[in-house]
Amino acid sequence: QDGPQRKKRKSEVGEVDKQLDILAIGTAVGSILLYSTVKGELQSKLDGGHDSRVNCVRWHQDSCCLYSCSDDKHIVEWNTQTCKVKCKWKGDNSSVTCLCISPDGKMLLSAGRTIKLWDLETKEVYRHFTGHATSVSSLMFTTVKPMNESKPFDGITGLYFLSGAIHDRLLSVWYIRSDRKEKNAVMSFTVTDEPTFVDLAVSEVKEEPVKLAVVCRDGQLHIFEHILNGYCKKPLTSNCTIQIATPGNDGDSTPKPVPILAAAFCTDKQSLLLVYGNTLQPIIEKVSLNTSESHICLVRDIQKVLSLKTDAALTKVKTPVVNSDTKVLVPGIPGHSTAVKTPASGKEKKKNKRKPGETEESIEQRLGALDIDVSKVKTPGGLPQTDSFAVLLVQGLESNDAEILNKVLNTRKETIVKNTVARMPIHAVIPLLHELTKRLQGNPYSASVMVRWLKSVFTLHASYLSTLPDLIPQLGMLYQLMESRVKTLQKLSRLHGRLFILVTQVAASQTVQEVPEVNQTAKLVYEDDSSEEEGSDDEMIADKDSDENWDEDEEKEEQSDEQDMTVEKEINGDSDLEPENESEEE
């Protein structure tokens, strides 16, 4: 008879345990990640609820339900099994920064600057509270049951809750009344700086005081013990303050404070778990609580505990110790079939070790020794050494070392570029293309050098690149860069042509100006006068000329006589001359 019930119980427990290992993480983009701490992987992602950064995430007692608030002024109720929004409503006129669920799971506290108490069934505001001048950073219930046990308990009336805000040194305590009259805080706790972490041991009995541990931004921990019994006018100070400092023995006599990062009460409520030191490697320690002393300073030597040294210079590039006699083969090169010989005796092992007197070469010296003479480079059949450009290039790409990349990529020798690209492993082709694209975008003078590398990569690794399914997105930036440069080529060539014509014209005009001027004075001057004497003299001069000149002059005179005769005949009305008259005139 008990069999089915027992199974049911086990399955319920299993479901609860399954949900306990899930960590909800709000992100700055508005999504919530559910991370399984047991499996160590992301279980699911909650999307579509918020448009802005998530400020607070709270699990409901029902483990499948999750509440979140955001800068987009909304509160969202999630179903974590279906990963969908169950309900979404506006929580405030400004961003909602903090949430807290009541002990019975029926009410929800939300805070931006004012604090509101919501009924989760109707999603309506049950109570309003004044809140703080700045945005609230912490909200939590300090009691589970009301102090006045005579009245019937409805799950919320008569409870106290605590709130803290950023840049506010007062933690306020609020009382939920049955009527809506009182909206102000009933008491407050004062601390030395802005509270960063708050933990409390909830009082379940009327006479038992509430224990409160507040970690401040200045690294101090304040512990309060107080019975919540109504209104208190003055701010309450801490019963005990805890600080941690270094002993200050080694060389430095002054002790230095060690910041406390967080604190939490253990189940017995008599001891504390302290988290202090460096945020990257914090130290967690259990400390027994003694509130009789008002101030406690714990001395801890964190230098001995912490293994992380921040002053040591860290470098990503590891320099291999290579002996000049040894050849180190590079794994993963096609055609590499030589069997690697393992050292047979202890003598060979000693050879590989560096002698005590020898100093290891620095990276700068190694880079300086890399100007290889092309004539000394072996044939491509030989195995590449660790000092070769291909290995250096891969090292530079993996460690993103600008010094190594500059040394290799600024090589202008075509043979070295081709050999380096041919010897480099295939997995480094895409990172090399990204690096070349980045350099092409920078200094325009480096483009001429980078284009040589691009040409070698595309010619030697074209078959590998054609097999990549996402090649176009990978090389999208390079395509755009080349298109933008080619677009301007036509305009530049036109401009080049025009400038060439202008320059040649300017040069031609300069050469014309430099030529000596020709003598323009006439060698023969002919003057025509009306007097007959001068005419007879001219005839004497003309006799001395050649026969050709004489014939030309004669023809000219005949033509002029004919023209005169035709003009006269036209005036007289005769259009044609008779042959007899013609001969007489001649």
Coordinates of C-alpha atoms in Angstrom, one line a residue:
Q1 CA 0.0 0.0 0.0
D2 CA 2.8 2.4 0.8
G3 CA 4.7 1.7 -2.5
P4 CA 3.1 4.3 -4.8
Q5 CA 3.3 7.0 -2.1
R6 CA 6.9 6.3 -1.5
K7 CA 7.7 6.6 -5.2
K8 CA 5.9 9.9 -5.4
R9 CA 7.8 11.3 -2.5
K10 CA 11.1 10.3 -4.1
S11 CA 10.2 11.9 -7.4
E12 CA 9.2 15.1 -5.6
V13 CA 12.5 15.2 -3.8
G14 CA 14.4 14.5 -7.0
E15 CA 12.7 17.4 -8.7
V16 CA 13.5 19.7 -5.9
D17 CA 17.1 18.6 -5.8
K18 CA 17.3 19.1 -9.6
Q19 CA 16.1 22.7 -9.3
L20 CA 18.4 23.5 -6.3
D21 CA 21.5 23.3 -8.5
I22 CA 20.4 26.0 -11.0
L23 CA 21.8 29.5 -10.8
A24 CA 19.9 32.3 -12.4
I25 CA 22.0 35.1 -13.8
G26 CA 20.6 38.4 -15.2
T27 CA 22.5 40.1 -18.0
A28 CA 23.0 43.6 -19.2
V29 CA 21.1 43.0 -22.4
G30 CA 17.9 41.9 -20.7
S31 CA 18.1 38.1 -21.0
I32 CA 18.4 35.7 -18.0
L33 CA 20.8 32.7 -18.1
L34 CA 20.0 29.5 -16.1
Y35 CA 23.3 27.8 -15.3
S36 CA 23.6 24.3 -13.8
T37 CA 26.3 24.2 -11.1
V38 CA 26.3 20.4 -11.1
K39 CA 26.8 19.9 -14.8
G40 CA 28.9 23.0 -15.1
E41 CA 27.1 24.2 -18.3
L42 CA 24.4 26.6 -19.4
Q43 CA 21.0 24.9 -19.2
S44 CA 18.7 27.4 -20.8
K45 CA 18.2 31.1 -21.7
L46 CA 15.1 33.2 -20.9
D47 CA 14.5 35.8 -23.6
G48 CA 11.8 38.2 -24.6
G49 CA 11.0 39.6 -21.1
H50 CA 13.1 42.7 -20.7
D51 CA 14.4 45.4 -23.1
S52 CA 17.1 46.7 -20.8
R53 CA 19.6 45.4 -18.1
V54 CA 18.3 43.0 -15.5
N55 CA 18.8 44.4 -12.0
C56 CA 17.5 41.6 -9.7
V57 CA 16.5 38.0 -10.0
R58 CA 14.5 36.1 -7.2
W59 CA 13.4 32.4 -7.1
H60 CA 9.9 31.7 -5.8
Q61 CA 9.3 29.0 -3.2
D62 CA 7.7 27.1 -6.0
S63 CA 11.0 26.2 -7.7
C64 CA 9.7 26.5 -11.3
C65 CA 8.8 30.2 -10.9
L66 CA 11.3 33.1 -11.2
Y67 CA 10.8 36.8 -10.8
S68 CA 13.0 39.5 -12.4
C69 CA 13.1 43.3 -12.6
S70 CA 14.8 45.6 -15.0
D71 CA 15.7 49.2 -16.0
D72 CA 12.7 49.0 -18.5
K73 CA 10.4 49.6 -15.4
H74 CA 8.8 46.2 -15.7
I75 CA 8.6 43.1 -13.4
V76 CA 8.4 39.7 -15.2
E77 CA 7.2 36.3 -13.8
W78 CA 8.9 33.4 -15.6
N79 CA 8.1 29.8 -16.0
T80 CA 11.6 28.2 -16.0
Q81 CA 10.4 24.8 -17.4
T82 CA 8.9 26.2 -20.6
C83 CA 11.4 29.2 -20.6
K84 CA 8.5 31.6 -21.3
V85 CA 7.1 34.7 -19.7
K86 CA 4.2 33.9 -17.4
C87 CA 3.2 37.5 -16.6
K88 CA 4.7 40.9 -17.1
W89 CA 3.6 44.2 -15.5
K90 CA 4.8 47.7 -15.0
G91 CA 6.5 48.0 -11.5
D92 CA 7.4 51.7 -11.3
N93 CA 7.7 55.0 -13.2
S94 CA 11.5 54.6 -13.1
S95 CA 13.8 51.5 -13.2
V96 CA 13.0 48.7 -10.7
T97 CA 16.2 47.8 -8.9
C98 CA 15.3 45.2 -6.3
L99 CA 12.8 42.4 -5.5
C100 CA 12.0 40.3 -2.4
I101 CA 9.3 37.5 -2.0
S102 CA 7.3 37.2 1.2
P103 CA 7.8 34.2 3.5
D104 CA 4.5 32.6 2.4
G105 CA 5.2 33.3 -1.3
K106 CA 1.9 35.3 -1.9
M107 CA 3.4 38.8 -1.8
L108 CA 6.2 40.5 -3.6
L109 CA 8.2 43.6 -2.6
S110 CA 9.6 45.7 -5.4
A111 CA 11.7 48.9 -5.1
G112 CA 13.1 51.6 -7.4
R113 CA 13.2 54.6 -5.0
T114 CA 9.7 54.0 -3.5
I115 CA 8.9 50.5 -2.2
K116 CA 5.7 48.7 -3.3
L117 CA 4.1 45.5 -1.9
W118 CA 2.3 43.5 -4.6
D119 CA -0.3 40.8 -4.4
L120 CA 1.0 38.1 -6.7
E121 CA -2.4 36.7 -7.5
T122 CA -4.0 40.0 -8.8
K123 CA -0.7 41.8 -9.6
E124 CA -2.1 44.9 -7.8
V125 CA -0.3 47.1 -5.2
Y126 CA -1.2 46.1 -1.7
R127 CA 0.9 48.8 0.2
H128 CA 3.1 51.8 -0.6
F129 CA 6.2 52.8 1.4
T130 CA 8.2 56.1 1.2
G131 CA 11.5 54.4 0.3
H132 CA 14.9 56.1 -0.1
A133 CA 16.3 59.2 -1.9
T134 CA 18.5 56.9 -4.1
S135 CA 17.8 53.6 -5.8
V136 CA 17.3 50.6 -3.4
S137 CA 20.0 47.9 -3.5
S138 CA 18.8 45.4 -0.9
L139 CA 15.4 44.2 0.4
M140 CA 14.7 41.4 2.8
F141 CA 12.1 40.3 5.4
T142 CA 13.4 40.3 9.0
T143 CA 10.6 38.4 10.6
V144 CA 8.6 35.3 9.6
K145 CA 5.7 35.7 12.2
P146 CA 4.1 38.8 13.6
M147 CA 5.3 39.9 17.1
N148 CA 1.7 40.3 18.3
E149 CA 0.4 36.8 18.3
S150 CA -3.1 37.6 19.5
K151 CA -4.4 38.7 16.1
P152 CA -5.0 36.1 13.3
F153 CA -2.1 36.1 10.9
D154 CA -2.9 36.6 7.2
G155 CA 0.7 35.9 5.9
I156 CA 1.9 39.5 5.6
T157 CA 0.4 41.9 8.2
G158 CA 2.6 42.5 11.2
L159 CA 5.9 41.6 9.5
Y160 CA 9.0 43.7 9.3
F161 CA 11.3 44.1 6.3
L162 CA 14.7 45.8 5.8
S163 CA 15.9 48.0 2.9
G164 CA 19.2 49.6 2.0
A165 CA 20.1 52.0 -0.9
I166 CA 23.2 53.1 -2.7
H167 CA 25.1 56.1 -1.3
D168 CA 22.9 55.8 1.9
R169 CA 24.5 55.0 5.2
L170 CA 21.1 54.1 6.9
L171 CA 19.4 50.8 6.7
S172 CA 15.6 51.3 7.2
V173 CA 13.2 48.9 8.8
W174 CA 9.5 49.0 7.7
Y175 CA 6.4 47.6 9.4
I176 CA 3.5 46.2 7.4
R177 CA 0.3 47.4 9.1
S178 CA -3.3 46.3 8.5
D179 CA -4.3 49.9 7.7
R180 CA -2.6 52.2 5.1
K181 CA -1.8 55.1 7.4
E182 CA 1.9 54.7 8.3
K183 CA 4.2 54.8 5.3
N184 CA 7.5 55.8 7.0
A185 CA 10.3 53.6 8.4
V186 CA 9.8 52.5 12.1
M187 CA 13.6 52.3 12.8
S188 CA 17.0 52.5 11.1
F189 CA 20.5 51.1 11.5
T190 CA 23.5 53.4 10.9
V191 CA 26.7 52.1 9.3
T192 CA 30.1 53.8 8.4
D193 CA 29.7 53.5 4.6
E194 CA 27.4 52.4 1.8
P195 CA 26.2 48.8 2.5
T196 CA 27.4 46.3 -0.1
F197 CA 26.3 43.0 1.4
V198 CA 23.6 42.3 4.0
D199 CA 22.7 39.0 5.7
L200 CA 20.4 38.4 8.7
A201 CA 19.4 35.6 11.0
V202 CA 15.6 35.8 11.0
S203 CA 13.9 35.7 14.5
E204 CA 11.2 33.1 14.8
V205 CA 10.5 33.6 18.5
K206 CA 9.1 36.9 19.9
E207 CA 11.9 37.4 22.5
E208 CA 14.7 36.5 20.2
P209 CA 16.6 39.5 18.7
V210 CA 17.2 39.8 14.9
K211 CA 20.9 39.5 14.1
L212 CA 22.1 41.6 11.2
A213 CA 25.5 41.5 9.4
V214 CA 26.2 44.4 7.1
V215 CA 29.4 44.6 5.0
C216 CA 30.3 48.2 4.0
R217 CA 32.2 49.5 1.0
D218 CA 35.1 50.5 3.3
G219 CA 35.7 46.8 4.1
Q220 CA 34.2 46.8 7.6
L221 CA 31.6 44.4 9.0
H222 CA 28.9 45.7 11.4
I223 CA 26.8 43.3 13.5
F224 CA 23.5 44.4 15.0
E225 CA 21.3 42.6 17.5
H226 CA 17.9 44.1 18.1
I227 CA 14.4 43.0 19.1
L228 CA 11.9 44.5 16.7
N229 CA 9.1 45.9 18.9
G230 CA 7.7 48.9 17.2
Y231 CA 8.8 52.5 16.6
C232 CA 12.3 53.7 17.4
K233 CA 13.2 57.3 16.8
K234 CA 17.0 57.3 17.0
P235 CA 19.2 55.4 14.5
L236 CA 20.7 52.2 16.1
T237 CA 24.4 51.8 16.1
S238 CA 26.2 48.4 15.7
N239 CA 26.8 46.1 18.6
C240 CA 30.1 44.9 17.2
T241 CA 32.5 46.0 14.3
I242 CA 34.9 43.5 12.8
Q243 CA 38.0 44.4 10.7
I244 CA 40.8 42.4 9.3
A245 CA 44.4 43.6 8.9
T246 CA 47.9 42.2 8.0
P247 CA 50.4 41.7 10.8
G248 CA 53.0 44.1 9.3
N249 CA 56.1 42.1 10.3
D250 CA 58.0 41.6 7.1
G251 CA 59.8 44.8 6.3
D252 CA 56.7 46.9 6.6
S253 CA 55.9 47.8 10.2
T254 CA 52.5 49.4 9.5
P255 CA 49.6 46.9 9.3
K256 CA 47.4 47.2 6.2
P257 CA 43.6 46.7 6.2
V258 CA 42.2 43.7 4.4
P259 CA 38.7 44.3 2.9
I260 CA 35.9 42.1 4.0
L261 CA 33.9 41.2 0.8
A262 CA 30.9 39.3 2.3
A263 CA 29.6 37.7 5.5
A264 CA 26.9 35.2 6.3
F265 CA 25.5 33.7 9.5
C266 CA 25.9 29.9 9.9
T267 CA 22.9 27.7 10.9
D268 CA 23.7 27.9 14.6
K269 CA 23.6 31.7 14.4
Q270 CA 26.6 31.8 16.7
S271 CA 29.3 31.8 14.1
L272 CA 30.0 33.8 10.9
L273 CA 31.4 32.9 7.5
L274 CA 33.8 35.7 6.4
V275 CA 34.9 36.2 2.8
Y276 CA 37.9 38.6 2.6
G277 CA 41.0 39.4 0.6
N278 CA 41.3 39.6 -3.2
T279 CA 38.2 39.3 -5.3
L280 CA 40.0 37.1 -7.8
Q281 CA 41.0 34.6 -5.1
P282 CA 39.0 35.3 -1.9
I283 CA 39.6 33.5 1.4
I284 CA 36.6 32.0 3.2
E285 CA 36.9 31.5 7.0
K286 CA 34.5 30.5 9.7
V287 CA 34.7 32.8 12.8
S288 CA 32.9 32.3 16.1
L289 CA 30.8 35.3 17.1
N290 CA 31.5 37.2 20.3
T291 CA 29.4 40.4 20.5
S292 CA 30.6 41.4 24.0
E293 CA 33.5 43.4 22.4
S294 CA 32.4 46.5 20.5
H295 CA 35.4 46.3 18.1
I296 CA 37.3 43.2 16.9
C297 CA 40.4 43.4 14.6
L298 CA 41.4 40.0 13.2
V299 CA 45.1 39.7 12.1
R300 CA 45.6 37.6 9.0
D301 CA 48.7 37.2 6.9
I302 CA 47.1 36.9 3.4
Q303 CA 50.5 37.0 1.6
K304 CA 51.2 33.4 2.8
V305 CA 47.8 32.2 1.9
L306 CA 47.5 33.9 -1.5
S307 CA 49.5 32.2 -4.2
L308 CA 48.7 34.8 -6.9
K309 CA 51.4 37.4 -7.2
T310 CA 50.3 40.5 -9.0
D311 CA 53.7 42.2 -9.2
A312 CA 55.3 39.5 -11.4
A313 CA 55.3 40.5 -15.1
L314 CA 53.2 38.1 -17.1
T315 CA 53.9 37.5 -20.8
K316 CA 52.0 35.3 -23.3
V317 CA 55.0 34.5 -25.4
K318 CA 57.0 31.5 -24.2
T319 CA 60.6 31.4 -25.5
P320 CA 61.7 27.8 -26.1
V321 CA 65.2 26.9 -25.0
V322 CA 66.8 25.5 -28.2
N323 CA 70.3 24.1 -28.4
S324 CA 72.2 24.9 -31.6
D325 CA 72.9 21.2 -32.2
T326 CA 69.3 20.1 -32.0
K327 CA 66.6 20.3 -34.7
V328 CA 63.0 20.8 -33.4
L329 CA 60.4 19.5 -35.8
V330 CA 57.1 21.3 -36.1
P331 CA 54.0 19.1 -35.8
G332 CA 51.2 19.1 -38.3
I333 CA 53.1 19.9 -41.6
P334 CA 52.0 17.9 -44.7
G335 CA 54.5 15.4 -45.9
H336 CA 56.2 15.1 -42.4
S337 CA 56.9 11.3 -42.3
T338 CA 60.3 11.2 -40.5
A339 CA 60.2 9.2 -37.3
V340 CA 61.1 11.2 -34.3
K341 CA 64.0 9.5 -32.5
T342 CA 63.7 9.2 -28.8
P343 CA 67.0 9.6 -26.8
A344 CA 68.3 6.1 -26.0
S345 CA 70.8 6.9 -23.3
G346 CA 71.2 9.4 -20.5
K347 CA 74.1 11.1 -22.3
E348 CA 71.9 12.4 -25.0
K349 CA 69.5 13.8 -22.5
K350 CA 72.3 15.8 -21.0
K351 CA 73.2 17.3 -24.3
N352 CA 69.7 18.9 -24.7
K353 CA 69.9 20.6 -21.4
R354 CA 71.3 24.1 -21.1
K355 CA 74.6 24.5 -19.3
P356 CA 74.5 26.4 -16.0
G357 CA 76.9 29.1 -17.3
E358 CA 74.8 29.8 -20.5
T359 CA 72.3 32.5 -20.5
E360 CA 69.0 32.1 -22.3
E361 CA 68.7 34.4 -25.4
S362 CA 66.1 37.1 -25.2
I363 CA 63.3 37.5 -27.7
E364 CA 64.9 40.7 -29.0
Q365 CA 68.2 38.9 -29.8
R366 CA 66.2 36.1 -31.5
L367 CA 64.3 38.5 -33.6
G368 CA 67.5 40.3 -34.6
A369 CA 69.0 37.0 -35.7
L370 CA 66.1 36.3 -38.1
D371 CA 67.4 38.3 -41.1
I372 CA 68.0 35.0 -43.0
D373 CA 70.1 35.1 -46.2
V374 CA 68.1 33.6 -49.0
S375 CA 71.0 31.7 -50.4
K376 CA 71.4 29.8 -47.1
V377 CA 67.7 28.8 -46.9
K378 CA 67.4 25.0 -47.6
T379 CA 65.2 23.5 -50.3
P380 CA 61.5 23.2 -49.6
G381 CA 62.0 19.5 -48.9
G382 CA 63.9 20.2 -45.7
L383 CA 62.1 20.4 -42.4
P384 CA 61.5 23.9 -41.0
Q385 CA 63.2 25.0 -37.8
T386 CA 61.6 26.7 -34.8
D387 CA 63.5 29.8 -35.7
S388 CA 61.8 30.0 -39.2
F389 CA 59.3 32.7 -40.1
A390 CA 56.4 30.3 -40.3
V391 CA 56.7 29.3 -36.6
L392 CA 57.2 32.9 -35.6
L393 CA 54.2 34.0 -37.6
V394 CA 52.0 31.4 -35.9
Q395 CA 53.3 32.4 -32.5
G396 CA 52.6 36.0 -33.2
L397 CA 49.1 35.3 -34.4
E398 CA 48.3 33.1 -31.4
S399 CA 49.7 35.5 -28.8
N400 CA 48.7 38.6 -30.8
D401 CA 52.3 40.0 -30.3
A402 CA 52.7 43.1 -32.4
E403 CA 56.5 43.0 -32.2
I404 CA 56.7 39.6 -33.8
L405 CA 54.0 40.3 -36.4
N406 CA 55.7 43.5 -37.5
K407 CA 59.0 41.7 -37.8
V408 CA 57.6 39.0 -40.0
L409 CA 55.0 40.9 -42.0
N410 CA 57.3 43.8 -43.0
T411 CA 59.4 41.4 -45.1
R412 CA 59.6 42.5 -48.7
K413 CA 61.4 39.5 -50.2
E414 CA 59.1 37.5 -52.4
T415 CA 60.8 34.2 -51.8
I416 CA 60.6 34.5 -48.0
V417 CA 56.9 35.5 -48.2
K418 CA 56.1 32.5 -50.4
N419 CA 58.1 30.0 -48.2
T420 CA 56.5 31.3 -45.0
V421 CA 53.0 31.1 -46.4
A422 CA 53.7 27.6 -47.8
R423 CA 55.0 26.3 -44.5
M424 CA 52.5 27.8 -42.1
P425 CA 49.8 25.4 -40.8
I426 CA 46.3 25.5 -42.3
H427 CA 44.6 26.6 -39.1
A428 CA 46.5 29.9 -39.1
V429 CA 45.4 30.9 -42.6
I430 CA 42.1 32.7 -41.5
P431 CA 43.8 34.5 -38.5
L432 CA 46.5 35.7 -40.9
L433 CA 43.9 37.0 -43.3
H434 CA 42.1 38.9 -40.5
E435 CA 45.5 40.4 -39.4
L436 CA 46.3 41.4 -43.0
T437 CA 42.8 43.0 -43.4
K438 CA 43.3 45.0 -40.1
R439 CA 46.7 46.3 -41.4
L440 CA 45.3 47.2 -44.8
Q441 CA 42.8 49.4 -43.1
G442 CA 45.5 51.3 -41.2
N443 CA 48.5 53.0 -42.8
P444 CA 48.1 53.2 -46.7
Y445 CA 51.8 52.8 -47.2
S446 CA 51.7 49.3 -45.6
A447 CA 49.2 48.1 -48.3
S448 CA 51.9 47.5 -50.8
V449 CA 53.6 45.1 -48.4
M450 CA 50.4 43.4 -47.2
V451 CA 49.1 42.8 -50.8
R452 CA 52.2 40.5 -51.4
W453 CA 51.2 38.4 -48.4
L454 CA 47.5 38.3 -49.6
K455 CA 48.6 37.2 -53.1
S456 CA 50.7 34.4 -51.6
V457 CA 47.9 33.2 -49.3
F458 CA 45.3 33.2 -52.0
T459 CA 47.5 31.4 -54.5
L460 CA 48.9 28.8 -52.2
H461 CA 45.8 28.1 -50.0
A462 CA 43.0 28.6 -52.5
S463 CA 41.9 25.0 -52.3
Y464 CA 41.6 25.2 -48.5
L465 CA 39.7 28.5 -48.6
S466 CA 37.2 27.2 -51.2
T467 CA 36.2 24.4 -48.7
L468 CA 35.2 26.8 -46.0
P469 CA 31.4 27.2 -45.8
D470 CA 31.5 30.6 -44.1
L471 CA 34.2 32.1 -46.3
I472 CA 32.2 35.1 -47.4
P473 CA 31.3 36.4 -43.9
Q474 CA 35.0 35.7 -42.8
L475 CA 36.4 37.8 -45.7
G476 CA 33.5 40.3 -45.8
M477 CA 35.7 43.2 -44.5
L478 CA 38.4 42.4 -47.1
Y479 CA 35.9 42.4 -50.0
Q480 CA 34.5 45.8 -48.9
L481 CA 38.0 47.2 -48.6
M482 CA 39.1 46.0 -52.0
E483 CA 35.8 47.2 -53.6
S484 CA 36.2 50.7 -52.1
R485 CA 39.8 50.9 -53.3
V486 CA 38.9 49.7 -56.8
K487 CA 36.0 52.2 -57.1
T488 CA 38.4 55.1 -56.8
L489 CA 40.9 53.6 -59.4
Q490 CA 38.9 54.8 -62.4
K491 CA 38.7 58.4 -61.1
L492 CA 42.4 58.3 -60.1
S493 CA 43.4 57.1 -63.6
R494 CA 41.4 59.9 -65.2
L495 CA 43.0 62.5 -62.9
H496 CA 46.4 60.9 -63.6
G497 CA 45.8 61.3 -67.4
R498 CA 44.8 65.0 -67.1
L499 CA 47.7 65.8 -64.8
F500 CA 50.1 64.0 -67.3
I501 CA 48.8 66.2 -70.2
L502 CA 49.2 69.4 -68.1
V503 CA 52.7 68.5 -67.0
T504 CA 53.8 67.7 -70.6
Q505 CA 52.3 71.0 -71.9
V506 CA 54.1 72.9 -69.2
A507 CA 57.3 71.1 -70.1
A508 CA 56.8 71.8 -73.8
S509 CA 56.2 75.5 -73.3
Q510 CA 59.4 75.7 -71.2
T511 CA 61.4 74.1 -74.0
V512 CA 59.9 76.5 -76.6
Q513 CA 61.0 79.5 -74.5
E514 CA 64.5 78.2 -74.3
V515 CA 65.0 78.0 -78.2
P516 CA 67.0 81.1 -79.5
E517 CA 64.9 83.6 -81.6
V518 CA 65.2 83.6 -85.4
N519 CA 66.5 86.8 -87.1
Q520 CA 63.4 88.4 -88.8
T521 CA 65.1 91.2 -90.9
A522 CA 64.3 91.1 -94.6
K523 CA 67.0 90.2 -97.1
L524 CA 65.2 91.9 -100.1
V525 CA 62.9 94.9 -99.9
Y526 CA 60.8 95.9 -103.0
E527 CA 59.4 99.5 -103.2
D528 CA 56.7 100.4 -105.7
D529 CA 56.8 104.3 -106.7
S530 CA 54.6 106.2 -109.3
S531 CA 57.4 108.2 -111.0
E532 CA 58.6 106.9 -114.4
E533 CA 62.2 107.6 -113.6
E534 CA 62.1 105.3 -110.7
G535 CA 60.2 102.9 -112.9
S536 CA 63.1 102.9 -115.5
D537 CA 65.6 102.3 -112.8
D538 CA 63.5 99.4 -111.6
E539 CA 63.5 98.0 -115.1
M540 CA 67.3 98.2 -115.1
I541 CA 67.4 96.3 -111.8
A542 CA 64.8 93.8 -113.1
D543 CA 67.0 93.1 -116.2
K544 CA 69.7 91.8 -114.0
D545 CA 67.2 89.2 -112.4
S546 CA 66.7 85.8 -113.8
D547 CA 64.4 84.9 -116.7
E548 CA 61.9 83.3 -114.4
N549 CA 61.3 86.5 -112.4
W550 CA 60.8 88.4 -115.6
D551 CA 58.2 86.0 -117.0
E552 CA 56.3 86.1 -113.8
D553 CA 56.2 90.0 -113.9
E554 CA 55.1 89.9 -117.5
E555 CA 52.2 87.5 -116.8
K556 CA 51.1 89.7 -113.9
E557 CA 51.0 92.8 -116.2
E558 CA 49.0 90.9 -118.9
Q559 CA 46.4 89.8 -116.3
S560 CA 46.0 93.4 -115.0
D561 CA 45.5 94.8 -118.5
E562 CA 42.9 92.1 -119.3
Q563 CA 41.0 93.0 -116.1
D564 CA 41.0 96.7 -117.0
M565 CA 39.6 96.0 -120.5
T566 CA 36.8 93.7 -119.2
V567 CA 35.7 96.4 -116.8
E568 CA 35.6 99.0 -119.6
K569 CA 33.6 96.7 -121.9
E570 CA 31.1 96.0 -119.1
I571 CA 30.6 99.7 -118.7
N572 CA 30.0 100.1 -122.5
G573 CA 27.5 97.2 -122.5
D574 CA 29.7 94.7 -124.5
S575 CA 30.0 91.4 -122.8
D576 CA 32.3 89.7 -125.3
L577 CA 35.2 91.1 -127.2
E578 CA 35.6 90.4 -130.9
P579 CA 38.8 88.5 -131.9
E580 CA 40.0 91.4 -134.1
N581 CA 39.7 94.0 -131.4
E582 CA 41.4 91.6 -129.0
S583 CA 44.4 91.3 -131.3
E584 CA 44.6 95.0 -131.7
E585 CA 44.6 95.6 -128.0
E586 CA 47.3 93.0 -127.5

